[in-house]
PDB file of C-alpha atoms in Angstrom:
ATOM      1  CA  MET A 816     103.917 103.634 113.686  1.00 76.00           C
ATOM      2  CA  ASN A 817     102.185 105.020 116.783  1.00 87.00           C
ATOM      3  CA  LYS A 818      99.037 107.139 116.045  1.00 89.00           C
ATOM      4  CA  ASN A 819     100.379 110.042 118.113  1.00 89.00           C
ATOM      5  CA  ILE A 820     103.597 110.113 116.125  1.00 93.00           C
ATOM      6  CA  LYS A 821     101.640 110.046 112.900  1.00 93.00           C
ATOM      7  CA  ALA A 822      99.522 112.959 114.117  1.00 94.00           C
ATOM      8  CA  ILE A 823     102.616 114.974 114.960  1.00 93.00           C
ATOM      9  CA  LEU A 824     104.242 114.207 111.609  1.00 94.00           C
ATOM     10  CA  LEU A 825     101.000 115.141 109.840  1.00 94.00           C
ATOM     11  CA  LEU A 826     100.933 118.538 111.563  1.00 93.00           C
ATOM     12  CA  ILE A 827     104.589 119.174 110.973  1.00 92.00           C
ATOM     13  CA  VAL A 828     104.314 118.404 107.258  1.00 92.00           C
ATOM     14  CA  PHE A 829     101.241 120.547 106.955  1.00 91.00           C
ATOM     15  CA  VAL A 830     102.717 123.569 108.783  1.00 86.00           C
ATOM     16  CA  CYS A 831     105.935 123.384 106.761  1.00 87.00           C
ATOM     17  CA  CYS A 832     103.990 123.353 103.466  1.00 87.00           C
ATOM     18  CA  HIS A 833     101.532 125.999 104.638  1.00 81.00           C
ATOM     19  CA  LEU A 834     104.272 128.417 105.811  1.00 79.00           C
ATOM     20  CA  PHE A 835     107.242 127.716 103.549  1.00 86.00           C
ATOM     21  CA  MET A 836     106.063 126.433 100.221  1.00 89.00           C
ATOM     22  CA  ARG A 837     104.658 129.910  99.367  1.00 85.00           C
ATOM     23  CA  SER A 838     108.148 131.372  99.731  1.00 87.00           C
ATOM     24  CA  LEU A 839     109.572 128.676  97.392  1.00 92.00           C
ATOM     25  CA  PHE A 840     107.174 129.452  94.606  1.00 93.00           C
ATOM     26  CA  PRO A 841     109.408 130.650  91.702  1.00 92.00           C
ATOM     27  CA  SER A 842     108.836 134.315  91.017  1.00 90.00           C
ATOM     28  CA  GLU A 843     109.537 133.799  87.268  1.00 91.00           C
ATOM     29  CA  TRP A 844     106.501 131.505  87.105  1.00 93.00           C
ATOM     30  CA  VAL A 845     104.064 134.283  88.048  1.00 94.00           C
ATOM     31  CA  SER A 846     104.420 136.335  84.925  1.00 92.00           C
ATOM     32  CA  THR A 847     104.557 133.242  82.710  1.00 94.00           C
ATOM     33  CA  LEU A 848     101.419 131.784  84.219  1.00 94.00           C
ATOM     34  CA  ARG A 849      99.543 135.105  84.034  1.00 92.00           C
ATOM     35  CA  GLU A 850     100.315 135.314  80.347  1.00 92.00           C
ATOM     36  CA  LEU A 851      98.657 131.916  79.784  1.00 92.00           C
ATOM     37  CA  ASP A 852      95.230 133.237  80.788  1.00 89.00           C
ATOM     38  CA  SER A 853      95.590 136.886  79.980  1.00 89.00           C
ATOM     39  CA  GLY A 854      96.146 137.939  83.571  1.00 88.00           C
ATOM     40  CA  SER A 855      92.974 136.440  84.957  1.00 93.00           C
ATOM     41  CA  GLY A 856      94.832 134.436  87.526  1.00 93.00           C
ATOM     42  CA  VAL A 857      92.996 131.172  86.795  1.00 96.00           C
ATOM     43  CA  VAL A 858      96.132 129.214  85.877  1.00 96.00           C
ATOM     44  CA  LEU A 859      98.358 130.909  88.442  1.00 96.00           C
ATOM     45  CA  SER A 860      95.887 130.220  91.249  1.00 96.00           C
ATOM     46  CA  LEU A 861      95.548 126.527  90.258  1.00 97.00           C
ATOM     47  CA  VAL A 862      99.282 126.019  90.043  1.00 97.00           C
ATOM     48  CA  SER A 863      99.737 127.796  93.398  1.00 95.00           C
ATOM     49  CA  TRP A 864      97.346 125.482  95.137  1.00 95.00           C
ATOM     50  CA  LEU A 865      99.032 122.434  93.738  1.00 96.00           C
ATOM     51  CA  PHE A 866     102.550 123.695  94.395  1.00 96.00           C
ATOM     52  CA  ILE A 867     101.860 124.704  98.025  1.00 93.00           C
ATOM     53  CA  PHE A 868      99.706 121.790  99.196  1.00 94.00           C
ATOM     54  CA  GLY A 869     100.544 119.052  96.708  1.00 95.00           C
ATOM     55  CA  PRO A 870     103.562 117.892  98.699  1.00 95.00           C
ATOM     56  CA  PHE A 871     101.424 117.724 101.880  1.00 94.00           C
ATOM     57  CA  VAL A 872      98.851 115.534 100.226  1.00 96.00           C
ATOM     58  CA  VAL A 873     101.437 113.246  98.629  1.00 95.00           C
ATOM     59  CA  LEU A 874     103.455 112.875 101.824  1.00 94.00           C
ATOM     60  CA  THR A 875     100.210 112.219 103.817  1.00 95.00           C
ATOM     61  CA  LEU A 876      99.132 109.496 101.405  1.00 95.00           C
ATOM     62  CA  ILE A 877     102.571 107.878 101.889  1.00 95.00           C
ATOM     63  CA  LEU A 878     102.467 108.270 105.662  1.00 94.00           C
ATOM     64  CA  PHE A 879      98.968 106.735 105.857  1.00 94.00           C
ATOM     65  CA  ARG A 880      99.414 104.378 102.907  1.00 93.00           C
ATOM     66  CA  ASN A 881      97.445 101.603 104.563  1.00 92.00           C
ATOM     67  CA  GLU A 882      94.343 103.784 104.316  1.00 93.00           C
ATOM     68  CA  ASP A 883      92.144 103.882 101.210  1.00 94.00           C
ATOM     69  CA  TRP A 884      93.263 107.073  99.402  1.00 94.00           C
ATOM     70  CA  LEU A 885      89.801 108.010  98.217  1.00 94.00           C
ATOM     71  CA  THR A 886      88.501 107.794 101.745  1.00 94.00           C
ATOM     72  CA  THR A 887      91.529 109.785 103.038  1.00 95.00           C
ATOM     73  CA  LEU A 888      90.718 112.576 100.558  1.00 96.00           C
ATOM     74  CA  GLY A 889      86.997 112.362 101.254  1.00 95.00           C
ATOM     75  CA  LEU A 890      86.289 111.769  97.560  1.00 94.00           C
ATOM     76  CA  ARG A 891      84.224 108.693  97.466  1.00 89.00           C
ATOM     77  CA  SER A 892      81.359 109.644  95.212  1.00 82.00           C
ATOM     78  CA  ASP A 893      78.414 107.739  96.625  1.00 76.00           C
ATOM     79  CA  ASN A 894      75.437 110.080  97.253  1.00 73.00           C
ATOM     80  CA  GLY A 895      77.334 113.035  95.757  1.00 75.00           C
ATOM     81  CA  LYS A 896      74.378 114.187  93.644  1.00 81.00           C
ATOM     82  CA  TRP A 897      72.069 114.193  96.663  1.00 89.00           C
ATOM     83  CA  TYR A 898      74.472 116.441  98.587  1.00 93.00           C
ATOM     84  CA  PHE A 899      74.597 118.813  95.659  1.00 94.00           C
ATOM     85  CA  LYS A 900      70.825 119.133  95.606  1.00 94.00           C
ATOM     86  CA  ALA A 901      70.743 119.597  99.398  1.00 96.00           C
ATOM     87  CA  ALA A 902      73.371 122.340  99.281  1.00 97.00           C
ATOM     88  CA  VAL A 903      71.408 124.211  96.566  1.00 97.00           C
ATOM     89  CA  ILE A 904      68.218 124.041  98.553  1.00 97.00           C
ATOM     90  CA  THR A 905      69.776 125.052 101.881  1.00 97.00           C
ATOM     91  CA  CYS A 906      71.495 128.031 100.230  1.00 97.00           C
ATOM     92  CA  ILE A 907      68.490 129.429  98.393  1.00 97.00           C
ATOM     93  CA  PRO A 908      67.379 131.821 101.147  1.00 96.00           C
ATOM     94  CA  MET A 909      70.965 133.088 101.507  1.00 96.00           C
ATOM     95  CA  CYS A 910      71.184 133.773  97.738  1.00 96.00           C
ATOM     96  CA  ILE A 911      67.857 135.569  97.702  1.00 96.00           C
ATOM     97  CA  GLY A 912      68.983 137.721 100.616  1.00 94.00           C
ATOM     98  CA  TYR A 913      72.253 138.541  98.900  1.00 94.00           C
ATOM     99  CA  ALA A 914      70.404 139.414  95.725  1.00 94.00           C
ATOM    100  CA  HIS A 915      68.282 141.839  97.795  1.00 92.00           C
ATOM    101  CA  LEU A 916      71.323 143.502  99.295  1.00 91.00           C
ATOM    102  CA  SER A 917      73.294 143.607  96.111  1.00 90.00           C
ATOM    103  CA  THR A 918      73.875 146.715  94.042  1.00 87.00           C
ATOM    104  CA  SER A 919      76.007 145.084  91.372  1.00 88.00           C
ATOM    105  CA  LEU A 920      76.783 141.697  89.893  1.00 93.00           C
ATOM    106  CA  ASP A 921      80.135 140.070  89.167  1.00 93.00           C
ATOM    107  CA  LEU A 922      79.642 137.107  86.750  1.00 93.00           C
ATOM    108  CA  SER A 923      83.295 136.812  85.878  1.00 94.00           C
ATOM    109  CA  LEU A 924      84.147 133.148  85.348  1.00 95.00           C
ATOM    110  CA  ALA A 925      87.718 133.766  86.391  1.00 95.00           C
ATOM    111  CA  ASN A 926      86.613 135.234  89.737  1.00 95.00           C
ATOM    112  CA  ILE A 927      84.228 132.319  90.322  1.00 96.00           C
ATOM    113  CA  LEU A 928      86.963 129.852  89.660  1.00 97.00           C
ATOM    114  CA  THR A 929      89.625 131.499  91.754  1.00 96.00           C
ATOM    115  CA  GLY A 930      87.357 132.711  94.568  1.00 94.00           C
ATOM    116  CA  SER A 931      84.872 129.822  94.789  1.00 96.00           C
ATOM    117  CA  VAL A 932      85.728 126.665  92.868  1.00 97.00           C
ATOM    118  CA  TYR A 933      89.359 126.339  93.850  1.00 97.00           C
ATOM    119  CA  PRO A 934      88.901 127.225  97.554  1.00 94.00           C
ATOM    120  CA  ALA A 935      85.854 124.951  97.965  1.00 96.00           C
ATOM    121  CA  PHE A 936      87.537 121.969  96.366  1.00 97.00           C
ATOM    122  CA  PHE A 937      91.048 122.294  97.680  1.00 96.00           C
ATOM    123  CA  GLU A 938      90.204 123.552 101.178  1.00 93.00           C
ATOM    124  CA  GLU A 939      87.727 120.786 101.814  1.00 95.00           C
ATOM    125  CA  ILE A 940      90.122 118.118 100.676  1.00 96.00           C
ATOM    126  CA  ILE A 941      93.085 119.572 102.534  1.00 95.00           C
ATOM    127  CA  PHE A 942      91.535 120.858 105.732  1.00 93.00           C
ATOM    128  CA  ARG A 943      88.535 118.504 106.183  1.00 94.00           C
ATOM    129  CA  GLY A 944      89.271 115.297 104.310  1.00 95.00           C
ATOM    130  CA  VAL A 945      92.981 115.028 104.992  1.00 96.00           C
ATOM    131  CA  LEU A 946      93.988 117.166 108.006  1.00 95.00           C
ATOM    132  CA  PHE A 947      90.863 116.972 110.191  1.00 96.00           C
ATOM    133  CA  GLY A 948      89.743 113.562 108.850  1.00 96.00           C
ATOM    134  CA  LEU A 949      93.012 111.782 109.653  1.00 96.00           C
ATOM    135  CA  LEU A 950      93.379 113.358 113.097  1.00 96.00           C
ATOM    136  CA  PHE A 951      89.817 112.384 113.949  1.00 96.00           C
ATOM    137  CA  ARG A 952      89.288 109.106 112.148  1.00 94.00           C
ATOM    138  CA  ILE A 953      92.717 107.498 112.274  1.00 94.00           C
ATOM    139  CA  CYS A 954      94.734 109.218 114.972  1.00 94.00           C
ATOM    140  CA  LYS A 955      91.700 109.084 117.249  1.00 93.00           C
ATOM    141  CA  TRP A 956      91.754 112.711 118.332  1.00 95.00           C
ATOM    142  CA  GLY A 957      88.442 113.993 119.633  1.00 95.00           C
ATOM    143  CA  PHE A 958      86.213 116.057 117.377  1.00 96.00           C
ATOM    144  CA  VAL A 959      86.884 119.266 119.308  1.00 95.00           C
ATOM    145  CA  PRO A 960      90.678 119.259 119.276  1.00 95.00           C
ATOM    146  CA  ALA A 961      90.822 117.995 115.693  1.00 95.00           C
ATOM    147  CA  ALA A 962      88.349 120.564 114.447  1.00 93.00           C
ATOM    148  CA  LEU A 963      89.994 123.425 116.383  1.00 90.00           C
ATOM    149  CA  VAL A 964      93.527 122.596 115.218  1.00 90.00           C
ATOM    150  CA  SER A 965      92.533 122.371 111.542  1.00 87.00           C
ATOM    151  CA  SER A 966      90.248 125.391 111.819  1.00 82.00           C
ATOM    152  CA  LEU A 967      92.872 127.636 113.493  1.00 81.00           C
ATOM    153  CA  ILE A 968      95.441 126.710 110.862  1.00 78.00           C
ATOM    154  CA  PHE A 969      92.776 127.466 108.252  1.00 71.00           C
ATOM    155  CA  GLY A 970      92.207 130.815 109.935  1.00 70.00           C
ATOM    156  CA  PHE A 971      95.905 131.581 109.889  1.00 70.00           C
ATOM    157  CA  GLY A 972      95.734 131.433 106.136  1.00 61.00           C
ATOM    158  CA  HIS A 973      93.091 134.182 106.116  1.00 60.00           C
ATOM    159  CA  LEU A 974      94.927 136.720 108.333  1.00 61.00           C
ATOM    160  CA  TYR A 975      95.685 138.770 105.256  1.00 60.00           C
ATOM    161  CA  GLN A 976      92.062 139.892 105.418  1.00 61.00           C
ATOM    162  CA  THR A 977      92.603 141.551 108.770  1.00 63.00           C
ATOM    163  CA  ASN A 978      94.192 144.929 109.677  1.00 69.00           C
ATOM    164  CA  ASP A 979      94.882 144.750 113.434  1.00 71.00           C
ATOM    165  CA  VAL A 980      95.099 142.440 116.429  1.00 71.00           C
ATOM    166  CA  MET A 981      91.399 142.640 117.325  1.00 75.00           C
ATOM    167  CA  SER A 982      90.274 141.816 113.801  1.00 70.00           C
ATOM    168  CA  GLY A 983      92.821 139.000 113.714  1.00 70.00           C
ATOM    169  CA  LEU A 984      91.339 137.495 116.930  1.00 75.00           C
ATOM    170  CA  MET A 985      87.824 137.846 115.516  1.00 77.00           C
ATOM    171  CA  MET A 986      89.052 136.098 112.351  1.00 73.00           C
ATOM    172  CA  PHE A 987      90.405 133.156 114.382  1.00 76.00           C
ATOM    173  CA  GLY A 988      87.153 132.973 116.295  1.00 79.00           C
ATOM    174  CA  PHE A 989      85.112 133.026 113.161  1.00 79.00           C
ATOM    175  CA  MET A 990      87.249 130.429 111.433  1.00 79.00           C
ATOM    176  CA  ALA A 991      87.122 128.122 114.509  1.00 81.00           C
ATOM    177  CA  ILE A 992      83.339 128.181 114.310  1.00 86.00           C
ATOM    178  CA  ALA A 993      83.166 127.903 110.517  1.00 87.00           C
ATOM    179  CA  GLY A 994      85.847 125.193 110.360  1.00 88.00           C
ATOM    180  CA  SER A 995      84.098 123.143 113.086  1.00 92.00           C
ATOM    181  CA  TRP A 996      80.800 123.441 111.243  1.00 94.00           C
ATOM    182  CA  PHE A 997      82.377 122.212 107.957  1.00 95.00           C
ATOM    183  CA  ALA A 998      84.092 119.402 109.857  1.00 95.00           C
ATOM    184  CA  TRP A 999      80.757 118.371 111.423  1.00 96.00           C
ATOM    185  CA  LEU A1000      79.120 118.296 107.954  1.00 97.00           C
ATOM    186  CA  TYR A1001      82.015 116.192 106.664  1.00 96.00           C
ATOM    187  CA  CYS A1002      81.602 113.674 109.548  1.00 96.00           C
ATOM    188  CA  GLU A1003      77.884 113.421 109.455  1.00 95.00           C
ATOM    189  CA  CYS A1004      77.795 113.037 105.659  1.00 93.00           C
ATOM    190  CA  GLY A1005      79.803 109.755 105.689  1.00 92.00           C
ATOM    191  CA  TYR A1006      83.286 111.280 105.804  1.00 95.00           C
ATOM    192  CA  ARG A1007      82.770 112.700 102.332  1.00 94.00           C
ATOM    193  CA  ILE A1008      83.634 116.266 101.359  1.00 96.00           C
ATOM    194  CA  TRP A1009      80.747 116.638  98.873  1.00 96.00           C
ATOM    195  CA  TYR A1010      78.121 118.430 101.040  1.00 96.00           C
ATOM    196  CA  PRO A1011      80.559 120.818 102.791  1.00 96.00           C
ATOM    197  CA  MET A1012      82.264 121.375  99.481  1.00 97.00           C
ATOM    198  CA  TRP A1013      79.078 122.313  97.669  1.00 97.00           C
ATOM    199  CA  MET A1014      78.045 124.523 100.602  1.00 97.00           C
ATOM    200  CA  HIS A1015      81.475 126.174 100.554  1.00 96.00           C
ATOM    201  CA  PHE A1016      81.273 126.748  96.783  1.00 97.00           C
ATOM    202  CA  ILE A1017      77.733 128.130  96.696  1.00 97.00           C
ATOM    203  CA  MET A1018      78.339 130.455  99.723  1.00 95.00           C
ATOM    204  CA  ASN A1019      81.580 131.780  98.249  1.00 94.00           C
ATOM    205  CA  ALA A1020      80.109 132.154  94.797  1.00 96.00           C
ATOM    206  CA  ALA A1021      76.987 133.946  96.004  1.00 95.00           C
ATOM    207  CA  TYR A1022      79.144 136.264  98.115  1.00 93.00           C
ATOM    208  CA  GLY A1023      81.295 137.160  95.120  1.00 93.00           C
ATOM    209  CA  ILE A1024      78.624 137.352  92.455  1.00 95.00           C
ATOM    210  CA  PHE A1025      76.397 139.652  94.500  1.00 93.00           C
ATOM    211  CA  GLY A1026      79.330 141.851  95.533  1.00 88.00           C
ATOM    212  CA  MET A1027      79.114 141.351  99.287  1.00 83.00           C
ATOM    213  CA  SER A1028      81.996 142.899 101.266  1.00 72.00           C
ATOM    214  CA  GLY A1029      83.786 142.379 104.548  1.00 61.00           C
ATOM    215  CA  GLY A1030      86.161 139.570 103.654  1.00 57.00           C
ATOM    216  CA  ALA A1031      85.701 136.084 105.055  1.00 55.00           C
ATOM    217  CA  MET A1032      83.777 137.339 108.070  1.00 55.00           C
ATOM    218  CA  GLY A1033      81.378 139.434 106.049  1.00 58.00           C
ATOM    219  CA  GLU A1034      79.183 142.351 107.024  1.00 69.00           C
ATOM    220  CA  ALA A1035      76.339 142.133 109.516  1.00 71.00           C
ATOM    221  CA  ASP A1036      73.467 142.229 106.966  1.00 79.00           C
ATOM    222  CA  ALA A1037      75.085 139.586 104.754  1.00 83.00           C
ATOM    223  CA  ASN A1038      75.898 137.389 107.752  1.00 85.00           C
ATOM    224  CA  ILE A1039      72.230 137.165 108.681  1.00 89.00           C
ATOM    225  CA  PHE A1040      71.568 135.494 105.363  1.00 92.00           C
ATOM    226  CA  LYS A1041      74.699 133.393 105.578  1.00 91.00           C
ATOM    227  CA  ALA A1042      73.447 132.166 108.980  1.00 93.00           C
ATOM    228  CA  SER A1043      70.231 130.936 107.275  1.00 95.00           C
ATOM    229  CA  ALA A1044      72.288 128.550 105.148  1.00 96.00           C
ATOM    230  CA  ILE A1045      74.165 127.269 108.184  1.00 95.00           C
ATOM    231  CA  VAL A1046      70.931 126.718 110.175  1.00 96.00           C
ATOM    232  CA  LEU A1047      69.260 124.936 107.225  1.00 97.00           C
ATOM    233  CA  SER A1048      72.285 122.679 106.785  1.00 97.00           C
ATOM    234  CA  ILE A1049      72.061 121.686 110.453  1.00 97.00           C
ATOM    235  CA  VAL A1050      68.344 121.026 110.011  1.00 97.00           C
ATOM    236  CA  TYR A1051      69.097 118.857 106.932  1.00 96.00           C
ATOM    237  CA  VAL A1052      71.767 116.737 108.641  1.00 96.00           C
ATOM    238  CA  THR A1053      69.555 116.358 111.749  1.00 95.00           C
ATOM    239  CA  TRP A1054      66.818 115.167 109.449  1.00 95.00           C
ATOM    240  CA  LEU A1055      69.176 112.550 107.955  1.00 93.00           C
ATOM    241  CA  ILE A1056      70.090 111.287 111.426  1.00 94.00           C
ATOM    242  CA  LYS A1057      66.370 110.994 112.405  1.00 94.00           C
ATOM    243  CA  ASN A1058      65.823 108.975 109.287  1.00 92.00           C
ATOM    244  CA  GLY A1059      68.370 106.344 110.210  1.00 91.00           C
ATOM    245  CA  LYS A1060      71.821 107.758 109.353  1.00 90.00           C
ATOM    246  CA  LYS A1061      74.411 106.823 111.911  1.00 91.00           C
ATOM    247  CA  ARG A1062      75.457 109.749 114.126  1.00 94.00           C
ATOM    248  CA  GLU A1063      79.242 110.168 113.909  1.00 94.00           C
ATOM    249  CA  VAL A1064      79.921 113.034 116.328  1.00 95.00           C
ATOM    250  CA  THR A1065      78.749 111.835 119.761  1.00 93.00           C
ATOM    251  CA  LYS A1066      79.528 112.902 123.291  1.00 91.00           C
ATOM    252  CA  GLN A1067      81.985 110.031 123.597  1.00 91.00           C
ATOM    253  CA  ARG A1068      83.952 111.373 120.610  1.00 94.00           C
ATOM    254  CA  LEU A1069      84.044 115.098 121.461  1.00 94.00           C
ATOM    255  CA  PHE A1070      87.406 115.147 123.215  1.00 92.00           C
ATOM    256  CA  LYS A1071      88.740 111.742 122.426  1.00 88.00           C
ATOM    257  CA  ASN A1072      87.683 109.364 119.742  1.00 87.00           C
ATOM    258  CA  ARG A1073      86.846 106.361 121.924  1.00 77.00           C
ATOM    259  CA  GLU A1074      85.286 104.175 119.294  1.00 63.00           C
ATOM    260  CA  THR A1075      87.668 101.559 117.982  1.00 48.00           C
ATOM    261  CA  GLU A1076      86.303 101.490 114.480  1.00 46.00           C
ATOM    262  CA  VAL A1077      84.745 103.990 112.096  1.00 44.00           C
ATOM    263  CA  THR A1078      82.524 102.552 109.424  1.00 46.00           C
ATOM    264  CA  PHE A1079      82.171 104.070 106.046  1.00 45.00           C
ATOM    265  CA  GLN A1080      78.913 102.442 104.950  1.00 46.00           C
ATOM    266  CA  SER A1081      76.908 104.137 102.267  1.00 45.00           C
ATOM    267  CA  ASN A1082      73.712 105.772 103.442  1.00 47.00           C
ATOM    268  CA  ARG A1083      71.165 106.846 100.888  1.00 48.00           C
ATOM    269  CA  VAL A1084      70.251 110.475 101.340  1.00 49.00           C
ATOM    270  CA  THR A1085      67.719 112.639  99.658  1.00 47.00           C
ATOM    271  CA  ALA A1086      67.375 116.363  99.444  1.00 46.00           C
TER     272      ALA A1086
END
């Protein structure tokens, strides 16, 4: 099947799941699932993720069945422990800053699971590994269009955090930048979700634990410390490249992926 047709089908399936599967979620399940965890939302949130995006992942694996499924999901585990260490180190200044700004702590395990663990794991698999990864690696879209499409769809899912048109536009702009950054980390870390996933998790968890406000975009003071984690992550990946890791996002691949092959060799990394 032609790569352009596959890309169109991939986007159609994703949009249909993203927009319509929520409305198909049985209302009678909500109360039943809440009873299972005393209303914490841990089970309900997990089942919702699987119900809404499970069909997309399954249909994608069928559509791209000639691809290795672990690579498609970005779940190959080589170097995973190094990326965890790197994420912890690059997020330390941000966590210290949040602790300085914080006036209260929220150590609820349920909130950490629903607000940090689930989003980090599922969003990185769905938006980076599958949606962006297949558009960029297999369908040969350039980095910019692949990252923007996946990021804007990602931003659409966060519009509930906005109140008017201007804040909605700001949300889309923020998500375009954030999604492109996560996509770049995914590419430059061997097409694995581990480093962006750990960054996503730690940043979300710190934001929730230290009671920062302002939704996904955050407030100005908190964003200064969030920026420190982003800058340090860029420094870390740049250091990896200078120490021999192959650069994946090049000028030739910004608007069209002109390379005929993408290799998935394992590169030893250290934090």
